[in-house]
Coordinates of C-alpha atoms in Angstrom, one line a residue:
X1 CA 0.0 0.2 0.4
X2 CA 2.8 2.2 0.3
X3 CA 3.7 2.0 -2.6
X4 CA 0.4 2.8 -4.0
X5 CA 0.5 6.1 -2.4
X6 CA 3.9 7.2 -3.6
X7 CA 2.2 6.4 -7.3
X8 CA -0.6 8.2 -6.4
X9 CA 1.9 11.5 -5.1
X10 CA 3.1 13.2 -8.3
X11 CA 2.7 16.4 -9.3
X12 CA -1.1 17.6 -10.3
X13 CA -2.8 18.6 -13.2
X14 CA 0.0 17.4 -16.2
X15 CA -1.2 14.0 -16.6
X16 CA -4.3 15.0 -18.0
X17 CA -3.2 18.0 -19.5
X18 CA -2.6 16.5 -23.1
X19 CA -1.7 20.2 -24.7
X20 CA 1.2 20.3 -22.2
X21 CA 2.0 16.8 -22.4
X22 CA 2.5 17.9 -26.0
X23 CA 4.4 21.3 -25.8
X24 CA 6.8 19.4 -23.4
X25 CA 7.7 16.5 -25.5
X26 CA 7.4 17.5 -29.2
X27 CA 7.2 21.5 -29.4
X28 CA 7.1 21.5 -33.0
X29 CA 4.5 19.3 -33.1
X30 CA 2.2 22.0 -31.2
X31 CA 3.5 25.3 -33.5
X32 CA 2.6 22.9 -36.4
X33 CA -0.9 22.4 -35.4
X34 CA -1.8 25.7 -33.9
X35 CA -5.3 27.0 -34.4
X36 CA -6.1 22.6 -34.7
X37 CA -8.0 21.5 -32.5
X38 CA -7.5 17.6 -33.7
X39 CA -4.4 15.5 -34.0
X40 CA -4.5 14.8 -36.8
X41 CA -1.3 13.8 -38.2
X42 CA 0.0 12.6 -35.0
X43 CA -0.7 8.3 -35.2
X44 CA -0.2 6.3 -32.0
X45 CA 3.5 5.3 -32.7
X46 CA 4.0 9.3 -32.5
X47 CA 2.4 9.6 -29.6
X48 CA 4.0 6.7 -28.0
X49 CA 7.7 7.5 -29.0
X50 CA 7.0 10.9 -27.4
X51 CA 6.6 9.4 -23.6
X52 CA 10.6 8.9 -22.2
X53 CA 11.3 5.9 -20.6
X54 CA 15.0 6.2 -19.6
X55 CA 16.0 7.6 -15.9
X56 CA 17.2 10.5 -17.7
X57 CA 14.4 12.2 -18.9
X58 CA 11.8 13.6 -16.7
X59 CA 9.2 10.9 -15.9
X60 CA 5.6 10.4 -17.2
X61 CA 2.8 12.4 -15.9
X62 CA 1.0 11.0 -13.1
X63 CA -2.0 11.4 -11.4
X64 CA -2.2 13.9 -8.1
X65 CA -4.1 12.0 -5.0
X66 CA -6.0 15.0 -5.3
X67 CA -6.9 14.6 -9.0
X68 CA -7.9 10.5 -7.9
X69 CA -10.1 11.9 -5.5
X70 CA -11.6 14.3 -7.7
X71 CA -12.1 11.8 -10.4
X72 CA -13.6 9.1 -8.1
X73 CA -16.2 11.3 -7.1
X74 CA -17.1 12.3 -10.6
X75 CA -17.2 9.0 -11.5
X76 CA -19.7 7.6 -9.0
X77 CA -21.8 10.4 -8.9
X78 CA -22.9 10.1 -12.7
X79 CA -25.6 12.4 -12.7
X80 CA -23.1 15.0 -11.2
X81 CA -21.7 17.6 -13.6
X82 CA -18.7 15.5 -14.7
X83 CA -18.6 16.4 -17.8
X84 CA -17.7 20.2 -17.3
X85 CA -14.7 20.3 -19.2
X86 CA -16.8 19.3 -22.2
X87 CA -19.8 20.9 -22.0
X88 CA -20.8 24.5 -20.7
X89 CA -22.9 25.2 -17.9
X90 CA -25.4 26.6 -20.5
X91 CA -25.3 23.4 -22.8
X92 CA -25.4 21.4 -19.4
X93 CA -29.0 23.3 -18.2
X94 CA -29.9 22.7 -21.7
X95 CA -29.7 19.4 -22.0
X96 CA -31.8 18.9 -18.9
X97 CA -34.4 21.3 -19.8
X98 CA -37.0 18.7 -21.6
X99 CA -37.0 16.6 -18.4
X100 CA -40.8 17.1 -15.9
X101 CA -38.4 17.4 -13.1
X102 CA -35.6 18.5 -12.1
X103 CA -33.4 15.2 -11.0
X104 CA -31.5 15.9 -7.7
X105 CA -28.1 15.1 -7.3
X106 CA -27.3 12.0 -6.3
X107 CA -25.3 10.9 -3.9
X108 CA -22.3 9.0 -3.7
X109 CA -24.2 6.0 -2.6
X110 CA -27.5 6.4 -3.7
X111 CA -25.9 6.2 -7.4
X112 CA -23.5 3.2 -6.8
X113 CA -25.1 1.0 -4.0
X114 CA -28.4 1.9 -5.0
X115 CA -29.8 -1.1 -2.6
X116 CA -28.2 0.8 0.4
X117 CA -30.5 4.1 1.2
X118 CA -28.4 7.0 3.0
X119 CA -29.7 8.0 6.5
X120 CA -29.1 11.6 8.3
X121 CA -29.3 10.2 12.0
X122 CA -28.6 14.2 12.9
X123 CA -32.6 14.6 11.5
X124 CA -33.5 11.6 12.5
X125 CA -33.1 13.0 15.9
X126 CA -34.1 16.3 15.6
X127 CA -37.6 14.1 14.5
X128 CA -37.7 12.0 17.5
X129 CA -39.7 12.9 20.5
X130 CA -39.7 9.9 22.4
X131 CA -37.0 7.7 24.0
X132 CA -38.0 5.0 22.1
X133 CA -37.5 7.1 18.9
X134 CA -33.5 7.6 20.3
X135 CA -33.3 4.0 20.8
X136 CA -34.5 3.0 17.8
X137 CA -32.1 5.5 16.0
X138 CA -28.9 4.2 18.1
X139 CA -29.8 0.9 16.7
X140 CA -29.3 2.4 13.4
X141 CA -25.9 3.2 13.9
X142 CA -23.9 -0.3 13.4
X143 CA -25.9 0.0 10.2
X144 CA -24.7 3.3 8.9
X145 CA -21.2 2.3 9.8
X146 CA -21.7 -0.6 7.5
X147 CA -23.2 1.1 4.7
X148 CA -20.2 3.7 5.3
X149 CA -17.7 0.1 4.8
X150 CA -19.0 -1.0 1.8
X151 CA -18.8 2.9 0.2
X152 CA -15.3 3.2 1.5
X153 CA -14.5 -0.2 -0.4
X154 CA -16.2 1.1 -3.6
X155 CA -14.2 4.0 -3.1
X156 CA -10.7 2.0 -2.4
X157 CA -11.7 -0.1 -5.5
X158 CA -11.9 2.6 -8.1
X159 CA -8.5 4.3 -6.7
X160 CA -7.1 0.9 -7.4
X161 CA -8.6 0.7 -11.0
X162 CA -7.3 4.3 -11.7
X163 CA -3.7 3.7 -9.8
X164 CA -3.5 0.2 -12.3
X165 CA -4.3 2.5 -15.8
X166 CA -1.8 4.7 -14.8
X167 CA 0.6 2.2 -14.2
X168 CA 0.0 0.7 -17.5
X169 CA -0.2 3.9 -18.8
X170 CA 3.4 4.3 -17.8
X171 CA 4.5 0.9 -19.0
X172 CA 4.9 0.0 -15.3
X173 CA 4.3 -4.0 -16.2
X174 CA 5.2 -5.6 -12.1
X175 CA 3.0 -2.6 -10.5
X176 CA -0.1 -2.7 -12.8
X177 CA 0.5 -6.2 -12.7
X178 CA 0.6 -6.1 -8.6
X179 CA -2.6 -3.8 -8.5
X180 CA -4.6 -5.8 -10.6
X181 CA -3.9 -8.6 -8.1
X182 CA -5.6 -6.5 -5.4
X183 CA -8.7 -5.8 -8.0
X184 CA -9.7 -9.3 -8.7
X185 CA -10.8 -10.0 -5.7
X186 CA -13.5 -6.9 -5.7
X187 CA -15.0 -7.0 -9.2
X188 CA -16.6 -9.6 -10.6
X189 CA -19.4 -9.6 -13.6
X190 CA -22.7 -10.5 -11.1
X191 CA -22.1 -7.7 -8.9
X192 CA -23.2 -4.0 -8.2
X193 CA -22.9 -1.8 -11.6
X194 CA -19.1 -0.4 -9.7
X195 CA -18.3 -4.5 -9.5
X196 CA -19.1 -4.9 -13.3
X197 CA -17.7 -1.9 -15.0
X198 CA -14.6 -2.4 -12.9
X199 CA -14.4 -6.2 -14.0
X200 CA -14.8 -5.1 -17.9
X201 CA -12.3 -2.2 -17.6
X202 CA -9.4 -4.9 -16.0
X203 CA -9.7 -7.3 -18.5
X204 CA -9.6 -4.6 -20.6
X205 CA -6.2 -3.4 -18.8
X206 CA -5.2 -7.2 -18.6
X207 CA -5.6 -7.3 -22.2
X208 CA -3.6 -3.9 -22.7
X209 CA -0.2 -5.3 -20.5
X210 CA -0.1 -8.6 -22.4
X211 CA 0.3 -6.6 -25.3
X212 CA 2.8 -4.7 -23.6
X213 CA 5.8 -7.4 -23.8
X214 CA 4.8 -7.3 -26.9
X215 CA 5.8 -3.6 -28.1
X216 CA 7.8 -3.1 -31.8
X217 CA 10.7 -0.9 -31.8
X218 CA 9.0 2.2 -33.1
X219 CA 6.3 2.3 -29.7
X220 CA 3.6 0.4 -31.8
X221 CA 1.5 -3.0 -30.1
X222 CA 2.0 -6.1 -32.5
X223 CA -1.0 -7.1 -35.1
X224 CA -1.2 -9.9 -32.4
X225 CA -4.7 -8.9 -31.1
X226 CA -7.0 -10.6 -33.2
X227 CA -7.5 -14.0 -30.8
X228 CA -8.7 -11.4 -28.3
X229 CA -12.0 -11.0 -30.4
X230 CA -12.2 -14.6 -32.0
X231 CA -13.4 -15.6 -28.7
X232 CA -16.8 -14.2 -29.2
X233 CA -19.1 -15.7 -31.9
X234 CA -21.3 -13.1 -34.6
X235 CA -23.9 -15.3 -33.1
X236 CA -23.4 -13.5 -29.7
X237 CA -22.8 -10.6 -30.9
X238 CA -25.6 -9.8 -32.6
X239 CA -27.6 -11.6 -29.2
X240 CA -26.3 -9.3 -26.8
X241 CA -27.2 -6.2 -29.2
X242 CA -30.6 -7.6 -30.1
X243 CA -30.7 -7.9 -26.5
X244 CA -29.6 -4.2 -26.1
X245 CA -32.1 -2.8 -27.9
X246 CA -35.3 -4.6 -26.4
X247 CA -34.4 -3.4 -22.9
X248 CA -32.9 -0.2 -23.6
X249 CA -33.4 2.9 -26.0
X250 CA -30.0 3.7 -26.6
X251 CA -30.5 1.4 -30.0
X252 CA -33.9 2.3 -30.7
X253 CA -33.0 6.5 -30.5
X254 CA -30.8 5.9 -33.0
X255 CA -33.3 4.2 -35.4
X256 CA -36.2 6.3 -34.5
X257 CA -34.4 9.4 -35.2
X258 CA -32.9 8.5 -38.5
X259 CA -35.6 7.0 -40.0
X260 CA -37.6 10.2 -39.2
X261 CA -34.8 11.8 -40.9
X262 CA -35.4 9.9 -43.5
X263 CA -39.3 10.1 -43.7
X264 CA -39.2 13.6 -43.5
X265 CA -36.7 14.2 -46.7
X266 CA -38.2 11.4 -48.5
X267 CA -42.0 13.6 -49.1
X268 CA -42.9 13.7 -52.3
X269 CA -40.3 11.1 -53.7
X270 CA -41.5 8.3 -55.3
X271 CA -37.7 6.3 -55.2
X272 CA -35.8 6.2 -52.5
X273 CA -31.9 4.0 -52.6
X274 CA -30.8 3.7 -48.7
X275 CA -27.3 2.9 -48.6
X276 CA -27.0 1.0 -44.8
X277 CA -22.9 1.8 -43.9
X278 CA -21.8 -1.5 -41.7
X279 CA -25.0 -3.5 -42.0
X280 CA -25.2 -6.4 -39.8
X281 CA -29.1 -6.5 -39.3
X282 CA -32.4 -5.2 -40.8
X283 CA -34.0 -4.1 -37.0
X284 CA -34.2 -0.4 -38.1
X285 CA -36.2 -1.2 -41.2
X286 CA -39.5 -2.4 -40.3
X287 CA -40.4 0.6 -38.5
X288 CA -39.3 2.9 -42.0
X289 CA -41.6 0.6 -44.3
X290 CA -44.7 0.6 -41.6
X291 CA -44.0 4.3 -41.6
X292 CA -43.4 4.7 -45.9
X293 CA -46.5 3.0 -46.2
X294 CA -48.8 5.7 -44.6
X295 CA -47.8 8.5 -46.7
X296 CA -50.9 10.0 -48.2
X297 CA -49.3 10.0 -51.5
X298 CA -48.8 6.4 -51.3
X299 CA -45.4 4.1 -50.6
X300 CA -42.5 4.8 -52.2
X301 CA -40.4 2.3 -54.5
X302 CA -37.2 1.6 -51.7
X303 CA -34.3 -0.1 -52.5
X304 CA -31.1 -1.2 -49.3
X305 CA -27.9 -1.5 -50.1
X306 CA -26.1 -2.9 -47.6
X307 CA -22.2 -2.2 -46.8
X308 CA -21.5 -5.0 -44.6
X309 CA -18.8 -6.3 -42.5
X310 CA -19.4 -9.6 -42.5
X311 CA -18.6 -12.7 -45.0
X312 CA -21.6 -14.6 -42.9
X313 CA -24.5 -13.6 -45.6
X314 CA -26.9 -16.1 -45.3
X315 CA -28.6 -14.6 -41.9
X316 CA -28.5 -11.3 -43.1
X317 CA -30.4 -12.6 -46.2
X318 CA -32.9 -14.5 -45.1
X319 CA -33.7 -11.6 -42.5
X320 CA -33.9 -9.2 -46.1
X321 CA -35.7 -11.8 -47.7
X322 CA -38.2 -11.5 -45.0
X323 CA -38.3 -8.0 -44.2
X324 CA -38.9 -8.1 -48.0
X325 CA -42.3 -10.0 -47.8
X326 CA -43.8 -7.5 -44.6
X327 CA -42.9 -5.0 -47.0
X328 CA -45.1 -6.1 -49.9
X329 CA -47.5 -6.5 -47.7
X330 CA -47.7 -3.2 -47.0
X331 CA -48.0 -2.3 -50.9
X332 CA -44.1 -1.2 -50.9
X333 CA -41.6 -3.5 -53.6
X334 CA -38.2 -3.5 -51.8
X335 CA -34.9 -4.5 -53.3
X336 CA -31.9 -5.4 -51.4
X337 CA -28.4 -5.8 -52.4
X338 CA -25.2 -6.4 -50.5
X339 CA -21.5 -5.5 -50.8
X340 CA -19.2 -7.1 -48.6
X341 CA -15.9 -5.5 -50.3
X342 CA -13.6 -3.1 -47.7
X343 CA -15.3 0.7 -47.3
X344 CA -13.1 2.7 -49.2
X345 CA -13.3 6.0 -50.9
X346 CA -13.0 3.9 -55.2
X347 CA -15.9 1.8 -53.2
X348 CA -17.8 4.8 -52.9
X349 CA -18.9 5.2 -57.0
X350 CA -22.3 5.9 -59.0
X351 CA -21.3 2.6 -60.9
X352 CA -19.7 0.2 -57.7
X353 CA -23.3 1.2 -55.7
X354 CA -25.4 0.8 -58.8
X355 CA -27.2 4.5 -58.6
X356 CA -30.0 5.0 -61.0
X357 CA -31.4 7.9 -62.0
X358 CA -34.9 9.3 -60.7
X359 CA -33.6 8.0 -57.3
X360 CA -33.1 9.6 -54.3
X361 CA -29.7 8.5 -52.1
X362 CA -29.9 8.0 -48.8
X363 CA -26.7 7.3 -46.5
X364 CA -26.8 5.8 -42.9
X365 CA -24.9 5.1 -40.4
X366 CA -25.8 3.8 -37.0
X367 CA -22.5 3.6 -34.9
X368 CA -20.2 2.9 -38.0
X369 CA -19.0 6.0 -39.1
X370 CA -16.4 6.3 -35.9
X371 CA -14.7 3.2 -37.2
X372 CA -13.4 5.1 -40.7
X373 CA -11.2 7.7 -38.0
X374 CA -8.9 5.5 -37.6
X375 CA -5.7 7.1 -36.4
X376 CA -5.7 10.0 -38.3
X377 CA -9.2 11.9 -39.1
X378 CA -7.6 11.8 -42.8
X379 CA -9.4 9.2 -43.7
X380 CA -12.7 9.7 -42.5
X381 CA -12.4 13.4 -44.2
X382 CA -11.8 10.9 -47.6
X383 CA -15.0 8.7 -47.1
X384 CA -17.1 11.7 -46.1
X385 CA -16.0 13.2 -49.3
X386 CA -16.6 10.5 -51.5
X387 CA -20.4 10.3 -50.1
X388 CA -20.7 14.1 -51.0
X389 CA -20.1 13.3 -54.5
X390 CA -22.5 10.9 -54.6
X391 CA -25.1 13.6 -53.9
X392 CA -27.1 11.9 -51.2
X393 CA -30.5 13.8 -50.9
X394 CA -29.3 13.1 -46.7
X395 CA -26.4 12.0 -44.8
X396 CA -27.9 9.9 -41.1
X397 CA -25.4 9.6 -38.2
X398 CA -25.9 8.0 -35.3
X399 CA -23.1 7.8 -32.5
X400 CA -21.9 7.6 -29.1
X401 CA -21.3 10.6 -27.2
X402 CA -18.1 10.2 -26.2
X403 CA -14.1 11.6 -26.7
X404 CA -12.9 8.1 -26.5
X405 CA -10.3 8.7 -29.7
X406 CA -7.7 10.7 -27.4
X407 CA -4.3 10.3 -28.3
X408 CA -2.9 9.6 -24.7
X409 CA -3.9 6.2 -22.7
X410 CA -5.0 7.1 -19.8
X411 CA -7.1 10.4 -20.2
X412 CA -9.1 7.9 -23.0
X413 CA -9.5 5.1 -19.8
X414 CA -10.6 7.9 -18.1
X415 CA -13.1 9.3 -20.5
X416 CA -13.8 6.0 -21.0
X417 CA -14.7 4.6 -17.4
X418 CA -17.1 7.7 -16.5
X419 CA -19.1 7.3 -19.8
X420 CA -19.3 3.4 -19.2
X421 CA -20.1 3.3 -15.2
X422 CA -23.2 5.9 -16.5
X423 CA -24.0 2.8 -19.0
X424 CA -24.0 0.8 -16.5
X425 CA -25.8 2.3 -13.9
X426 CA -28.9 2.5 -16.7
X427 CA -28.9 -1.4 -17.3
X428 CA -28.5 -1.8 -13.1
X429 CA -32.0 0.4 -13.2
X430 CA -33.1 -1.3 -15.9
X431 CA -32.9 -5.3 -15.4
X432 CA -32.3 -7.0 -12.4
X433 CA -29.3 -7.5 -10.9
X434 CA -28.9 -11.5 -11.6
X435 CA -30.3 -10.8 -15.4
X436 CA -29.0 -13.2 -17.6
X437 CA -29.9 -10.3 -20.5
X438 CA -28.0 -8.1 -18.5
X439 CA -25.1 -10.2 -18.7
X440 CA -24.8 -11.2 -22.0
X441 CA -25.3 -7.1 -22.5
X442 CA -22.2 -6.3 -20.6
X443 CA -19.9 -9.0 -21.0
X444 CA -20.4 -9.5 -24.7
X445 CA -21.3 -6.1 -26.1
X446 CA -20.1 -3.3 -23.6
X447 CA -17.1 -5.3 -23.1
X448 CA -15.5 -5.7 -26.0
X449 CA -15.8 -2.3 -26.9
X450 CA -14.6 -1.0 -23.7
X451 CA -11.5 -3.7 -24.3
X452 CA -11.2 -2.1 -27.8
X453 CA -10.8 1.3 -26.8
X454 CA -8.1 0.6 -23.5
X455 CA -6.6 -2.2 -25.0
X456 CA -5.7 -1.9 -27.9
X457 CA -4.1 0.2 -30.6
X458 CA -3.5 1.4 -34.4
X459 CA -5.4 -0.8 -37.0
X460 CA -7.2 -2.6 -34.1
X461 CA -8.8 0.0 -32.0
X462 CA -11.9 0.1 -34.2
X463 CA -14.2 1.9 -31.3
X464 CA -13.0 5.7 -31.4
X465 CA -16.2 7.6 -30.8
X466 CA -16.0 10.9 -30.7
X467 CA -18.6 14.2 -29.3
X468 CA -21.1 16.1 -31.2
X469 CA -19.1 19.1 -31.8
X470 CA -16.5 16.8 -33.0
X471 CA -18.8 15.3 -35.3
X472 CA -20.2 18.4 -36.2
X473 CA -16.7 20.1 -37.4
X474 CA -15.7 17.3 -39.6
X475 CA -18.7 16.8 -41.5
X476 CA -18.9 20.6 -42.0
X477 CA -15.3 19.6 -43.1
X478 CA -16.5 17.5 -45.9
X479 CA -19.1 19.6 -47.0
X480 CA -22.1 19.2 -45.3
X481 CA -24.7 20.8 -43.3
X482 CA -26.8 19.5 -40.5
X483 CA -30.6 19.1 -41.0
X484 CA -32.2 19.7 -38.0
X485 CA -34.4 17.1 -36.3
X486 CA -37.7 17.2 -35.2
X487 CA -38.4 14.4 -33.2
X488 CA -37.8 14.8 -30.1
X489 CA -42.2 14.5 -29.1
X490 CA -41.6 11.1 -30.6
X491 CA -38.5 10.5 -28.9
X492 CA -39.7 11.4 -25.6
X493 CA -42.9 8.7 -26.4
X494 CA -40.7 6.6 -27.1
X495 CA -38.4 6.8 -23.5
X496 CA -41.7 6.7 -21.5
X497 CA -42.6 2.9 -23.4
X498 CA -39.0 1.9 -21.1
X499 CA -40.4 2.9 -17.6
X500 CA -37.2 4.5 -16.3
X501 CA -36.9 7.9 -15.2
X502 CA -33.7 8.4 -15.6
X503 CA -33.1 9.3 -19.3
X504 CA -32.6 12.4 -20.9
X505 CA -33.0 14.1 -23.6
X506 CA -31.7 17.2 -25.4
X507 CA -31.3 18.4 -28.8
X508 CA -28.1 20.8 -29.6
X509 CA -27.7 22.6 -32.9
X510 CA -29.1 20.7 -35.0
X511 CA -28.0 16.9 -32.7
X512 CA -30.4 15.4 -30.9
X513 CA -29.1 13.7 -27.8
X514 CA -30.1 11.1 -25.4
X515 CA -28.5 10.8 -22.2
X516 CA -28.3 9.1 -18.6
X517 CA -29.3 11.5 -15.6
X518 CA -27.6 14.4 -17.9
X519 CA -24.7 12.7 -19.1
X520 CA -25.0 12.6 -22.7
X521 CA -24.3 8.9 -24.0
X522 CA -25.7 8.6 -27.7
X523 CA -26.5 11.4 -30.1
X524 CA -28.3 11.5 -33.7
X525 CA -28.0 13.8 -36.8
X526 CA -28.9 14.3 -40.4
X527 CA -27.2 15.7 -43.5
X528 CA -27.1 17.5 -46.0
X529 CA -24.5 18.7 -49.1
X530 CA -24.1 22.1 -48.3
X531 CA -24.9 23.8 -52.0
X532 CA -22.4 26.0 -51.3
X533 CA -19.5 24.3 -50.6
X534 CA -16.5 23.9 -53.4
X535 CA -14.5 21.0 -51.8

């Protein structure tokens, strides 16, 4: 424990002040990128080489104990203003304006240990008027001590997790192993939300440690990551995704917002062609077919081209066939096609996508566009500009609203810890503690996302989530302008179906945001080609 205290006693602020770290290690880089908010030319290998490893250089930035306390407090209090570094007070106020009742600030105990009520003995004594009341209050004291001990254990667990992440970030594998050895007895995929999210992040740290033993001379990881992901089958992934879709509004929110935008832009158009980026299922389309079938001017003809990531087409083909039959019963002629070639700017042409004259083209991306960010955002820009050249009527973008693509591991770890703690807290409120459905969602779907964010680098890190402001900037640079979504009332109605009070909605600069207790989780947006853009 003495070693851990020493580890947490270094100078404050430097570890999370990314600008300062870059200036210290590479001032020329800062001059080159002055005025830019993106690390567009900095690859992972460059970032790794910025961190000194020998004893003759300055020690890598580390977290101070006071900074850890602040992070722990904001991590556990997921409904507090833990996002103040990224959202202005005006935005935070705007984000909660659609709630019927102001959500009260939860205490540390109420947020993490929801089954343990917080007591205020002073208030109880003030209300007590008899000896029996005082005896009853005194009987509460051991229980309060027990609750305090539980909270202290949770705090200690998060402290250990942050210290372990810092050790991993500084490549002190021996200290990281020691920290993880202390963590394992306290985490479990069957515990409360704190224990479960800590389990997933501990597994991610363990995976990253295994990669640190195979680091190339230039500071990058080897490509031995594929074996980590092959343990989960496609069928298991799809089952977890469908369970998430059924039990929480996160996925349905994106489908609803995208479909509403498509229907609004398709008014008066008789033939639609939808390019579905990263198509893995047909869950989004039955609702769209029903809405299009109810149009006063009659249903249009629809073609869906799926740009798929998987060579296993049989299940998807069966789903599309069933969808075509259902659409036919609604009076819609539906055609579908699938392209399994890698999505590159060269693929996105009129010929390859079989675009036809007279069709209104729609490009739909549900949580897939972030995969094209890669090490630099130049590749994303090339993809977006390729879509722009196709002159689509609309581009729909649904993404996780989180900053999980920073160039520094420790900052990424902390940001994702905040984000997924909120998601696990929402699952705790929606599903029973021992729910097998919840376990599958967390261990298969979210655990894999967490592992990608914190354990992998380079081309193996596919989960590169960005915030709404970053997406606005990138899409604007590529020649798109936002089209405001007019489906707030429908979104609120959808949330009421789930019977859980913690979800929040906001409309911000044309984007629709879904959050949990005020923390943004998902963003939905729609974009049109900027007619005046010359790029």
